[in-house]
PDB file of C-alpha atoms and ligand atoms in Angstrom:
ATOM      1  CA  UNK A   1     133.457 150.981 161.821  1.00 94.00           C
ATOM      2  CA  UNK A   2     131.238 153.654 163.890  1.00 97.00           C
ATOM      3  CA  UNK A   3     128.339 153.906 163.145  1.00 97.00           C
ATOM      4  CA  UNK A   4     126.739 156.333 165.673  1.00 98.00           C
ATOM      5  CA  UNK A   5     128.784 159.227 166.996  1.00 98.00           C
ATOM      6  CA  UNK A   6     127.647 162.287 169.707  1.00 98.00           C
ATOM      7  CA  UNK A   7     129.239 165.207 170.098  1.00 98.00           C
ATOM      8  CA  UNK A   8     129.030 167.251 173.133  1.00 98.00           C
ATOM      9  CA  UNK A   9     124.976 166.002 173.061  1.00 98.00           C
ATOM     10  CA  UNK A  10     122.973 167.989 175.138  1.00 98.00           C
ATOM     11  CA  UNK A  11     118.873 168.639 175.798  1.00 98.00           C
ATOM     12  CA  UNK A  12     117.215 171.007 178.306  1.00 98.00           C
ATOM     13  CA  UNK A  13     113.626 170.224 178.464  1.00 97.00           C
ATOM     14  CA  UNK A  14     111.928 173.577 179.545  1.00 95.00           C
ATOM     15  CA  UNK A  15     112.889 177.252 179.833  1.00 92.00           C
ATOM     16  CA  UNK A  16     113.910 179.658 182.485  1.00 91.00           C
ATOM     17  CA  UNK A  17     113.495 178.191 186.392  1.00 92.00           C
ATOM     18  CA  UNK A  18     111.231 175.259 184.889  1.00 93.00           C
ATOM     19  CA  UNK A  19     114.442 174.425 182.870  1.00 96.00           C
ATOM     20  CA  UNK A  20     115.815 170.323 183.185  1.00 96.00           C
ATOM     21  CA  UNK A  21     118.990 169.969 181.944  1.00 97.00           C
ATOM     22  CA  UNK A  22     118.518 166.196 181.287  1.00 98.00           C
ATOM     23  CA  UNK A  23     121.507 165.474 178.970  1.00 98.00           C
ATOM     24  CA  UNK A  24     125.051 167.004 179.566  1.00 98.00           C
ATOM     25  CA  UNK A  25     127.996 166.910 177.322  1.00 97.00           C
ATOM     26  CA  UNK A  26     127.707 163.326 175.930  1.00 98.00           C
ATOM     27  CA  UNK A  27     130.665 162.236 173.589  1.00 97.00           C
ATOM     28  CA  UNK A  28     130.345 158.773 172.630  1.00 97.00           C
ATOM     29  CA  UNK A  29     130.804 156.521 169.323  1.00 97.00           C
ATOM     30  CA  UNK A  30     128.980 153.049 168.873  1.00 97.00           C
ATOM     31  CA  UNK A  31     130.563 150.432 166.539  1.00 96.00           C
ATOM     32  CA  UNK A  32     128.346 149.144 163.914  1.00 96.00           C
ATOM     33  CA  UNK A  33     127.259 145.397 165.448  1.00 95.00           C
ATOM     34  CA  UNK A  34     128.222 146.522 169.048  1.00 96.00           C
ATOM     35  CA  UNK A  35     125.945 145.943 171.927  1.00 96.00           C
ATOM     36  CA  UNK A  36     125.944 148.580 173.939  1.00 97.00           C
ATOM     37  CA  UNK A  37     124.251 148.484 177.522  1.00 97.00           C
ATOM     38  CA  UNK A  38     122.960 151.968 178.914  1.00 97.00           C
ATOM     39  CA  UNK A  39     122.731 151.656 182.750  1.00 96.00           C
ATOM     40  CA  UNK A  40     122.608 154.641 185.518  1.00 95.00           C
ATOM     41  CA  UNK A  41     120.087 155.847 188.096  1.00 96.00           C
ATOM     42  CA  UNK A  42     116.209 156.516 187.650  1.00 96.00           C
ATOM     43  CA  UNK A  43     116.186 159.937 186.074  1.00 97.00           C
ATOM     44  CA  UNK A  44     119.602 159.939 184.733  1.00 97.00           C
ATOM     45  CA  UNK A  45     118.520 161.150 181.150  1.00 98.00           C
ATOM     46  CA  UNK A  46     119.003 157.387 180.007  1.00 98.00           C
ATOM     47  CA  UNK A  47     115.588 157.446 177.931  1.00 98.00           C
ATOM     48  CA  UNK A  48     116.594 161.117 176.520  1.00 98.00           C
ATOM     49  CA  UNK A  49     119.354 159.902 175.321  1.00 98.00           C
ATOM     50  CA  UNK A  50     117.700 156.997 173.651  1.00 98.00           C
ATOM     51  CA  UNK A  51     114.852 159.654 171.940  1.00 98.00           C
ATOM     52  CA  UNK A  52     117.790 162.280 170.944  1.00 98.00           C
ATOM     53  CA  UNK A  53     119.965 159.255 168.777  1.00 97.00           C
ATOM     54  CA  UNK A  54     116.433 157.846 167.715  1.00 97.00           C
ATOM     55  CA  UNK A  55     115.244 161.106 166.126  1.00 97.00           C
ATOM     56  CA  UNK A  56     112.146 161.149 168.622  1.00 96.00           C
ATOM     57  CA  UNK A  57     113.320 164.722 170.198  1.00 96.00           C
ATOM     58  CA  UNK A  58     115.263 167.058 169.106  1.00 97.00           C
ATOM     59  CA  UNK A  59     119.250 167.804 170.773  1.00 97.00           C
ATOM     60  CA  UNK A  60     118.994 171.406 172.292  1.00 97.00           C
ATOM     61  CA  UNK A  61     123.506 171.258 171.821  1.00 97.00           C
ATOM     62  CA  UNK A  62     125.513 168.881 170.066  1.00 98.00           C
ATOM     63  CA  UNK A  63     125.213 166.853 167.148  1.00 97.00           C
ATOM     64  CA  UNK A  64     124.477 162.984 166.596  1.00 98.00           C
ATOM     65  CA  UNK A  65     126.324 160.950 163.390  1.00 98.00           C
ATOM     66  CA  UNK A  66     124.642 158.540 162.184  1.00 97.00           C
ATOM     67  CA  UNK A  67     127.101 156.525 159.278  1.00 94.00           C
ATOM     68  CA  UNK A  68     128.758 159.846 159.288  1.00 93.00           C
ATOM     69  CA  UNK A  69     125.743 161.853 158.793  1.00 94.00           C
ATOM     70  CA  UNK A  70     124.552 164.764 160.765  1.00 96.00           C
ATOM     71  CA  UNK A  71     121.074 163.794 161.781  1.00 96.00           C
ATOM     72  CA  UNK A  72     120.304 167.332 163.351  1.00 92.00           C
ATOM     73  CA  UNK A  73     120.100 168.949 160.413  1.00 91.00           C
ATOM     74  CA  UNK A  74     117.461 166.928 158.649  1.00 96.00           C
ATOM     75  CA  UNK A  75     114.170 168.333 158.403  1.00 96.00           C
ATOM     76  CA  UNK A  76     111.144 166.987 160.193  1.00 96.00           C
ATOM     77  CA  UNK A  77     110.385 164.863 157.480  1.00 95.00           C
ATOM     78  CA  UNK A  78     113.157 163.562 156.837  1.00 96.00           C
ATOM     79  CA  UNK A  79     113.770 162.947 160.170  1.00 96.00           C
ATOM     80  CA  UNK A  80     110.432 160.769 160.251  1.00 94.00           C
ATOM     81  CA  UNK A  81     111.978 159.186 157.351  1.00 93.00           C
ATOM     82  CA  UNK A  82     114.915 157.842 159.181  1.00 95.00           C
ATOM     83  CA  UNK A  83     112.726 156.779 162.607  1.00 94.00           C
ATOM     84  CA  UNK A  84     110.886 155.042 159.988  1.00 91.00           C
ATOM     85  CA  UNK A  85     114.210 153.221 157.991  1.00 91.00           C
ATOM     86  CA  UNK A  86     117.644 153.094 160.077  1.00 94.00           C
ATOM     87  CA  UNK A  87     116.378 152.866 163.313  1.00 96.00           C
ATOM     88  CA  UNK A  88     113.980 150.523 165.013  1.00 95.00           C
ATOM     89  CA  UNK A  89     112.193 151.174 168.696  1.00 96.00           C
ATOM     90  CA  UNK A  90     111.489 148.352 171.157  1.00 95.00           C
ATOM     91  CA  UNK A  91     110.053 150.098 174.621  1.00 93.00           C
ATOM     92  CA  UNK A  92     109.045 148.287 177.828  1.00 92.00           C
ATOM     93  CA  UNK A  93     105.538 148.758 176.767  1.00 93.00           C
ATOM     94  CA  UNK A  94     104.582 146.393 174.032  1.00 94.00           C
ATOM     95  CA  UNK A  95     102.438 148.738 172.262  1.00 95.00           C
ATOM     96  CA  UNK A  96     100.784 146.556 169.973  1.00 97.00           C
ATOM     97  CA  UNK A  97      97.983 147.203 167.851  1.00 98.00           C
ATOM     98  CA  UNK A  98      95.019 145.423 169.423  1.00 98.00           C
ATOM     99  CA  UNK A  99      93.083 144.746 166.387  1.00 98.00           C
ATOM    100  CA  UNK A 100      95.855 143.675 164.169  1.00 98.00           C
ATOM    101  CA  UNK A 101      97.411 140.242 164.142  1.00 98.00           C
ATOM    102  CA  UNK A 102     100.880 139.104 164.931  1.00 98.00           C
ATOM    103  CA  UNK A 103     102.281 139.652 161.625  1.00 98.00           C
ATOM    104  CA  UNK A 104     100.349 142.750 160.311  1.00 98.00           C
ATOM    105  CA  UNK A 105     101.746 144.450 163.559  1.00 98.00           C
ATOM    106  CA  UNK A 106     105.038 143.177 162.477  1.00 98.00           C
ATOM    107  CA  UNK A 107     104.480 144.927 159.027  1.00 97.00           C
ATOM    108  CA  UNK A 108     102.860 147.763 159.943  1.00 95.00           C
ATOM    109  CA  UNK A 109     106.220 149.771 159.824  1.00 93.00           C
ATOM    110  CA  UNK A 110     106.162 148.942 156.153  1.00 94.00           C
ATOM    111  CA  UNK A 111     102.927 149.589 155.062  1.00 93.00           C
ATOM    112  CA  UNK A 112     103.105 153.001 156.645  1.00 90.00           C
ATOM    113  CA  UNK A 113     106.489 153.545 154.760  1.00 90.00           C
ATOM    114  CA  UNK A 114     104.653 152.364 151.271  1.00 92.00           C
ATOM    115  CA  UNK A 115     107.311 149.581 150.977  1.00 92.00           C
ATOM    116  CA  UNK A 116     106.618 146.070 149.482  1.00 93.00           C
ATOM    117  CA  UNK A 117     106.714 143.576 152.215  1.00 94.00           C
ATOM    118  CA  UNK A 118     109.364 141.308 151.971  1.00 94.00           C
ATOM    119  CA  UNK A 119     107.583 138.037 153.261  1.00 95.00           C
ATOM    120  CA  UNK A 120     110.494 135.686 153.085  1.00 95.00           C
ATOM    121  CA  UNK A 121     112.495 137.946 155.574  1.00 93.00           C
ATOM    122  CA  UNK A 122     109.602 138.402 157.632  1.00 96.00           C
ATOM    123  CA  UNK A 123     108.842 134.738 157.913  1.00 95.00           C
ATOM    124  CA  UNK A 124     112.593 134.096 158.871  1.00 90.00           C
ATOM    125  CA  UNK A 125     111.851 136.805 161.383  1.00 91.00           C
ATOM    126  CA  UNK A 126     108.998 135.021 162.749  1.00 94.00           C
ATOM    127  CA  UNK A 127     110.631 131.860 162.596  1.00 91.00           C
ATOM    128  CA  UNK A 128     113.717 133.403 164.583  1.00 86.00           C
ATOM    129  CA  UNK A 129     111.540 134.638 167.694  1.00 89.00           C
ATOM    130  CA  UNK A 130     109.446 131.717 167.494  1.00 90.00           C
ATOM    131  CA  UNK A 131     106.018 133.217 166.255  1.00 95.00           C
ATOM    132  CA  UNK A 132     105.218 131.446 163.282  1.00 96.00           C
ATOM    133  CA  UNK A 133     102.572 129.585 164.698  1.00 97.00           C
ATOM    134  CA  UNK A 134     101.050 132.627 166.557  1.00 97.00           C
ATOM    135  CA  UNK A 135     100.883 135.030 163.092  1.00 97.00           C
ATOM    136  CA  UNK A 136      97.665 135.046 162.524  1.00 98.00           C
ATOM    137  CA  UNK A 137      96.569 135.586 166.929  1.00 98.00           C
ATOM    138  CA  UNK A 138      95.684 138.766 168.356  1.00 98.00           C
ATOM    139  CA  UNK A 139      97.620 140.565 170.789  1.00 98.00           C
ATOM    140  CA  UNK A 140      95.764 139.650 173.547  1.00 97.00           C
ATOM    141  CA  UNK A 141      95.725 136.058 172.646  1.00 98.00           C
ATOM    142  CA  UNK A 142      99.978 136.461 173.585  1.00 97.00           C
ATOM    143  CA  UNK A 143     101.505 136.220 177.186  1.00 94.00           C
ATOM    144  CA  UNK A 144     103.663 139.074 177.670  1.00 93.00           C
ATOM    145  CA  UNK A 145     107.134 137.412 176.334  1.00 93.00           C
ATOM    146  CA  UNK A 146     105.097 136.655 173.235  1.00 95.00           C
ATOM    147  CA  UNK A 147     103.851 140.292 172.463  1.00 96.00           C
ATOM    148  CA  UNK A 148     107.197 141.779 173.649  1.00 93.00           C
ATOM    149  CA  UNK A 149     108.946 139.545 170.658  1.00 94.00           C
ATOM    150  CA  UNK A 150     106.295 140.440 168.192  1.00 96.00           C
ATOM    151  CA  UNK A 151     107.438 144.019 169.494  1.00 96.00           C
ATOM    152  CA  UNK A 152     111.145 143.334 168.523  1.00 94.00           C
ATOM    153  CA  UNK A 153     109.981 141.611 165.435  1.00 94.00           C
ATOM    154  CA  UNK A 154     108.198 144.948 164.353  1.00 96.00           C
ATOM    155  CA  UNK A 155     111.246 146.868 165.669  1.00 95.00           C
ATOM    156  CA  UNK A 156     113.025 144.702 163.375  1.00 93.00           C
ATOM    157  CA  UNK A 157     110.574 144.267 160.343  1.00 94.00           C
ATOM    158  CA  UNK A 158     112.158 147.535 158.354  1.00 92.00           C
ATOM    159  CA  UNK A 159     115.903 146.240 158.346  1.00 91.00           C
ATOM    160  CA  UNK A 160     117.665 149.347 160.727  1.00 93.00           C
ATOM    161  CA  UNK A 161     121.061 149.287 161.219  1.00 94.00           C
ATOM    162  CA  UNK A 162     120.428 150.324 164.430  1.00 97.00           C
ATOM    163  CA  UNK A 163     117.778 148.720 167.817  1.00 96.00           C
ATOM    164  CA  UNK A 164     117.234 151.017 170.786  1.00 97.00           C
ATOM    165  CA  UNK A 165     115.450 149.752 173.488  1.00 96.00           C
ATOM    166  CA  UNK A 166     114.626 151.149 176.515  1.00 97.00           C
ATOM    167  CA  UNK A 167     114.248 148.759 179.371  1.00 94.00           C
ATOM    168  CA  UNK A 168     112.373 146.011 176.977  1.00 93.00           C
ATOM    169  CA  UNK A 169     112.343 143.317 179.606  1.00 92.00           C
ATOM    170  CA  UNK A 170     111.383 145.049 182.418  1.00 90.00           C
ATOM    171  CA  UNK A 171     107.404 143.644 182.211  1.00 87.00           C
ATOM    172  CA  UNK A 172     109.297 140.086 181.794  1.00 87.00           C
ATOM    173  CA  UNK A 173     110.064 137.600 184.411  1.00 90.00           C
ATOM    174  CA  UNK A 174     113.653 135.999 184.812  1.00 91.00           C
ATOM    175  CA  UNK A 175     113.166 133.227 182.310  1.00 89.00           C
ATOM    176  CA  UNK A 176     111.364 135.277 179.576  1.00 87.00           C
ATOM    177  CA  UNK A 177     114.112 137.617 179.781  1.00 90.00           C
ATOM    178  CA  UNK A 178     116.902 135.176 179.088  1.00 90.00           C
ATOM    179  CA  UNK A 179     115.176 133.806 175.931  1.00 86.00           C
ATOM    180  CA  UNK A 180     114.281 137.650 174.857  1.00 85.00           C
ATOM    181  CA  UNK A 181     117.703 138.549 175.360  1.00 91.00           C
ATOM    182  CA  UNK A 182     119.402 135.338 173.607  1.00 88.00           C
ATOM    183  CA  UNK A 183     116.960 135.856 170.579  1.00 83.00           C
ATOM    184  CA  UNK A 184     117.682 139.990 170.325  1.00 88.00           C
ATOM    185  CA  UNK A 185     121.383 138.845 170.497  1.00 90.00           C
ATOM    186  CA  UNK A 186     121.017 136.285 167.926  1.00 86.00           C
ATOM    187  CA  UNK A 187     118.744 138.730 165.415  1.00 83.00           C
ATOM    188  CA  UNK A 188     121.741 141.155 165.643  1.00 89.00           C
ATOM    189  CA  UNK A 189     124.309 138.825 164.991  1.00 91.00           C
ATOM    190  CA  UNK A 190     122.446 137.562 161.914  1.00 88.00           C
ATOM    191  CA  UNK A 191     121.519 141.027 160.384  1.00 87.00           C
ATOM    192  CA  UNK A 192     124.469 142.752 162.109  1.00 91.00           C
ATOM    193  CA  UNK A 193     123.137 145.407 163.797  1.00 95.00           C
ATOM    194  CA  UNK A 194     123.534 147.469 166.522  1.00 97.00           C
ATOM    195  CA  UNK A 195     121.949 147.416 170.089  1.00 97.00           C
ATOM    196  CA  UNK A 196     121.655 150.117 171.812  1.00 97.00           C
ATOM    197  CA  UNK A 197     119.448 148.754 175.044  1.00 97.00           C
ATOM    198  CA  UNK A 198     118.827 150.732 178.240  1.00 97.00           C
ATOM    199  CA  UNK A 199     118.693 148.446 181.331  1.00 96.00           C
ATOM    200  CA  UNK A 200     118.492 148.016 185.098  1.00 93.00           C
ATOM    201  CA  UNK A 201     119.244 144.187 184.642  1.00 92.00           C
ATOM    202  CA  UNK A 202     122.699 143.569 185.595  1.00 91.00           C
ATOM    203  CA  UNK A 203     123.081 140.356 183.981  1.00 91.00           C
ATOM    204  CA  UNK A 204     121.567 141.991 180.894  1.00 92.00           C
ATOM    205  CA  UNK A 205     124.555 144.870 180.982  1.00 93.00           C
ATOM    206  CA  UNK A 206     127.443 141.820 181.749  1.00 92.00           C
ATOM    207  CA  UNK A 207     125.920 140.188 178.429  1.00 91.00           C
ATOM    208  CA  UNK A 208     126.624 143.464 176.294  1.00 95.00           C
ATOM    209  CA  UNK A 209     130.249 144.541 174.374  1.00 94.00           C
ATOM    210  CA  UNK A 210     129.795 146.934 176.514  1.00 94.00           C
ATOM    211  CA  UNK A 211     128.293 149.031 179.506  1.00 95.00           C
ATOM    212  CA  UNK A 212     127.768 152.662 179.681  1.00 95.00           C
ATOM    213  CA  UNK A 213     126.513 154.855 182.668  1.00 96.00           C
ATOM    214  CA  UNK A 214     124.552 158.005 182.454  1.00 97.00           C
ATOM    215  CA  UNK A 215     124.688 159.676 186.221  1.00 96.00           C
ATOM    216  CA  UNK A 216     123.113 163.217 186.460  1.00 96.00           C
ATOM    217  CA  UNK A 217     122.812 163.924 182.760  1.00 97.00           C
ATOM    218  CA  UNK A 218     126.449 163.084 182.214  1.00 97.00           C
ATOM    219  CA  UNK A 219     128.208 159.610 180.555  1.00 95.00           C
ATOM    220  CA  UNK A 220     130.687 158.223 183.232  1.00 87.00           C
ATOM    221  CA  UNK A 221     133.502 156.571 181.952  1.00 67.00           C
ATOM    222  CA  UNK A 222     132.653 153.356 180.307  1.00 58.00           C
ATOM    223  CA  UNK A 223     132.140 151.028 183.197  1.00 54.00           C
ATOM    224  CA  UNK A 224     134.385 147.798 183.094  1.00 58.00           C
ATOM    225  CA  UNK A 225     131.611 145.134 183.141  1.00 64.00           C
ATOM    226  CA  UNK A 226     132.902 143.261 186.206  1.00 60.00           C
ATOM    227  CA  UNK A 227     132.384 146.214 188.104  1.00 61.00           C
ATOM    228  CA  UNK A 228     128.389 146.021 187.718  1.00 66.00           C
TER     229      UNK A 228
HETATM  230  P1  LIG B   1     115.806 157.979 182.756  1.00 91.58           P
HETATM  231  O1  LIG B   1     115.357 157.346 181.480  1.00 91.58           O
HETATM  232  O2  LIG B   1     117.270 157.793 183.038  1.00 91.58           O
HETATM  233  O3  LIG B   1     114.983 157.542 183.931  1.00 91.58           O
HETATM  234  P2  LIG B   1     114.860 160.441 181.533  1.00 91.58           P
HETATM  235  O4  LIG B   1     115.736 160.614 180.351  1.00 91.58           O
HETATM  236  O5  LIG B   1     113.493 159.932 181.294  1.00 91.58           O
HETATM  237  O6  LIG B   1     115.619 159.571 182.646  1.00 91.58           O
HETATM  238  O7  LIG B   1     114.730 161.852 182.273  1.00 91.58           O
HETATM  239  C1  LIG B   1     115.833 162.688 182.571  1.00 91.58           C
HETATM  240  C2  LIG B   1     115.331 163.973 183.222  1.00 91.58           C
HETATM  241  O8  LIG B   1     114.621 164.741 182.257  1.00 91.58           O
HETATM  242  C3  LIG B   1     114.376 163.763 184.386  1.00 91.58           C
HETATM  243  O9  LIG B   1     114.612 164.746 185.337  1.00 91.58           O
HETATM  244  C4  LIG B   1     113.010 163.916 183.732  1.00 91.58           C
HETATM  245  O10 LIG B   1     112.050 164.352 184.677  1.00 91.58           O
HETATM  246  C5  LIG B   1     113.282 164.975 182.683  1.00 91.58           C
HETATM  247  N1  LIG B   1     112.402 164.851 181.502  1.00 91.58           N
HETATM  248  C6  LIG B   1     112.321 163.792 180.669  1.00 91.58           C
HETATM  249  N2  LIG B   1     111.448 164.025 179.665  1.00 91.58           N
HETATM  250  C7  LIG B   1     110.965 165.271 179.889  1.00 91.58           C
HETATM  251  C8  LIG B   1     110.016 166.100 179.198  1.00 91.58           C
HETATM  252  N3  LIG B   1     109.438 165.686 178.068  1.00 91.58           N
HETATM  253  N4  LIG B   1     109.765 167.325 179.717  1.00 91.58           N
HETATM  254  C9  LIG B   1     110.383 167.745 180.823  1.00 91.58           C
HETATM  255  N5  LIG B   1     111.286 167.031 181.532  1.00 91.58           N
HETATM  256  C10 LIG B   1     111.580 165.798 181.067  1.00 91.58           C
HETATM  257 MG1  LIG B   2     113.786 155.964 181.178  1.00 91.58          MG
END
């Protein structure tokens, strides 16, 4: 079942000779529970890309499906209303709150959506990235891998159908990234989501359903994985 769809998604950041057109033509469908890897060069239009199908910007052509529904015609609320429900953000920057603990950062999506926090979920969800015994620290009382899976656990905290992360293990080292990446893939099996990650990790891309390349703006053919 697809779950995402693009057509012909395009964004030019700018006007006249200031104009970047960062996104070309992109014509793509995601399966629901796919993982998807997004690879390509530094200033490909891989994060745009990310921002356009997460509602964070705006397409300047094209439209984006999301379960069949035309997400560019929402309005800017509801827009913020499906950031806030279907889709859930994990960036290479933690961006934690400092002065809340591990799990009121992990609720915070839901207290700013006015929903009832559903603590046996979000104890499972703690229990799955291995921060029960860390909900009640502080950011900065977390090594990296520990605030980047509170991070996912926040991303995760409102139920979306879909993750997009943009380069979310890029801060880690080799072995962090592993048990990031095992416990991401295991959170997506379980809820069956989707995973939409960007990455420059090649061993990260071989572990997806599938690899995608952005080059200049434009989606290359899907790559065959051995290839990477
Ligand atoms: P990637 O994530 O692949 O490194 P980006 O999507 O961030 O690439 O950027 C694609 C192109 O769009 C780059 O040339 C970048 O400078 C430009 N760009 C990205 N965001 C903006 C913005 N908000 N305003 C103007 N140009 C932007
Ligand atoms: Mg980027």
């Amino acid at each position: 079942m697809v779950i995402l769809e693009t057509i012909n998604l395009g964004k030019i950041y700018g006007k006249k000779e200031t104009a970047v057109n960062a996104l070309k033509d992109v014509n793509l469908k995601i399966n629901k529970g796919e993982f998807v890897a997004v690879v390509g060069p530094s200033g490909s239009g891989k994060s745009t890309f990310l921002h356009l199908i997460g509602g964070l910007e705006r397409p300047s052509n094209g439209t984006i499906k999301v379960d069949g529904k035309d997400i560019c015609c929402l309005s800017d609320k509801e827009l913020a209303k499906y950031r806030r429900q279907e889709v859930g953000f994990v960036f290479q920057q933690y961006n934690l709150i400092p002065v809340l603990n591990v799990k009121e950062n992990i609720e915070l999506p839901l207290k700013l959506d006015n929903k009832k926090v559903d603590e046996d979920y979000i104890n499972d969800l703690m229990d799955l990235l291995g921060l029960s015994e860390r909900k009640n620290h502080l950011p900065n009382q977390l090594s990296g891998g520990q605030q980047q899976r509170v991070a996912i656990a926040r991303a995760l905290s409102a139920k979306p159908s879909i993750i997009l992360a943009d380069e979310p293990t890029g801060n880690l080292d080799t072995k962090t990234t592993e048990e990031v990446m095992e416990l991401l893939k295991m959170s997506i099996k379980k809820y069956n989501q989707t995973l939409i990650m960007i990455t420059h990790n090649v061993n990260i891309a071989k572990k997806a359903d599938r690899a995608i390349s952005i080059v200049d703006g434009k989606l290359s053919t899907s790559e065959n994985k051995n290839s990477l």
